[in-house]
Amino acid sequence: LALDVLSVSAGSACNSTAMTPSHVLTALGVLPHLAHATCRFSFGRYSSVDAIDEAISVIHKQVAKLHQYSE
């Protein structure tokens, strides 16, 4: 999958095991319930544009599926 070549997490890199929202997002004024619903994507020197494009496509498809369940 495209997400295998990227690092994806629900929290900040320094607090990846914490269950609290990102202190950066809350400092920016993001409401806690929205901060809990965020994902962090990390890219490195070996992340290609093609891999990022594929990841975007996979995420888009999965979000569309989730929207079907919420209707």
Tab-separated table of C-alpha atoms in Angstrom:
chain	number	residue	atom	x	y	z
A	1	LEU	CA	0.000	0.000	0.000
A	2	ALA	CA	1.021	3.582	-0.521
A	3	LEU	CA	0.914	4.276	3.199
A	4	ASP	CA	3.714	1.772	3.779
A	5	VAL	CA	6.266	4.276	2.476
A	6	LEU	CA	5.019	7.151	4.619
A	7	SER	CA	4.810	7.575	8.348
A	8	VAL	CA	1.240	8.132	9.493
A	9	SER	CA	0.218	8.735	13.073
A	10	ALA	CA	-2.652	10.147	15.086
A	11	GLY	CA	-0.336	12.206	17.274
A	12	SER	CA	2.834	14.208	17.217
A	13	ALA	CA	6.126	12.434	16.606
A	14	CYS	CA	7.419	13.235	20.092
A	15	ASN	CA	4.202	12.042	21.780
A	16	SER	CA	3.126	9.233	19.473
A	17	THR	CA	1.899	7.097	22.375
A	18	ALA	CA	0.010	9.882	24.155
A	19	MET	CA	-3.771	9.925	24.028
A	20	THR	CA	-3.956	13.704	24.357
A	21	PRO	CA	-4.406	16.028	21.385
A	22	SER	CA	-1.357	17.702	19.912
A	23	HIS	CA	-0.252	20.677	22.004
A	24	VAL	CA	0.635	22.449	18.754
A	25	LEU	CA	-2.882	22.067	17.362
A	26	THR	CA	-4.506	23.169	20.602
A	27	ALA	CA	-2.133	26.167	20.791
A	28	LEU	CA	-3.299	27.089	17.290
A	29	GLY	CA	-6.862	27.102	18.605
A	30	VAL	CA	-8.022	23.777	17.152
A	31	LEU	CA	-10.869	22.425	19.274
A	32	PRO	CA	-9.894	19.285	21.234
A	33	HIS	CA	-12.429	17.021	19.491
A	34	LEU	CA	-11.052	18.102	16.105
A	35	ALA	CA	-7.435	17.805	17.258
A	36	HIS	CA	-8.175	14.195	18.293
A	37	ALA	CA	-9.416	13.503	14.750
A	38	THR	CA	-6.236	14.557	12.956
A	39	CYS	CA	-3.531	12.488	11.286
A	40	ARG	CA	0.124	13.405	10.937
A	41	PHE	CA	1.942	12.459	7.751
A	42	SER	CA	5.733	12.417	7.736
A	43	PHE	CA	7.767	12.466	4.567
A	44	GLY	CA	11.423	11.675	4.200
A	45	ARG	CA	14.140	11.848	1.620
A	46	TYR	CA	12.963	8.572	0.102
A	47	SER	CA	9.303	9.610	-0.188
A	48	SER	CA	8.637	9.960	-3.891
A	49	VAL	CA	6.013	12.158	-5.490
A	50	ASP	CA	4.427	9.015	-6.944
A	51	ALA	CA	4.168	7.418	-3.476
A	52	ILE	CA	2.605	10.581	-2.074
A	53	ASP	CA	0.121	10.743	-4.952
A	54	GLU	CA	-0.790	7.092	-4.387
A	55	ALA	CA	-1.241	7.728	-0.641
A	56	ILE	CA	-3.552	10.648	-1.404
A	57	SER	CA	-5.606	8.383	-3.662
A	58	VAL	CA	-5.850	5.639	-1.018
A	59	ILE	CA	-6.848	8.136	1.681
A	60	HIS	CA	-9.431	9.749	-0.579
A	61	LYS	CA	-11.035	6.361	-1.306
A	62	GLN	CA	-11.104	5.395	2.373
A	63	VAL	CA	-12.646	8.708	3.414
A	64	ALA	CA	-15.324	8.260	0.745
A	65	LYS	CA	-16.108	4.812	2.196
A	66	LEU	CA	-16.362	6.256	5.698
A	67	HIS	CA	-18.759	8.930	4.450
A	68	GLN	CA	-21.035	6.189	3.116
A	69	TYR	CA	-21.281	4.695	6.610
A	70	SER	CA	-22.205	8.025	8.179
A	71	GLU	CA	-25.142	8.735	5.846
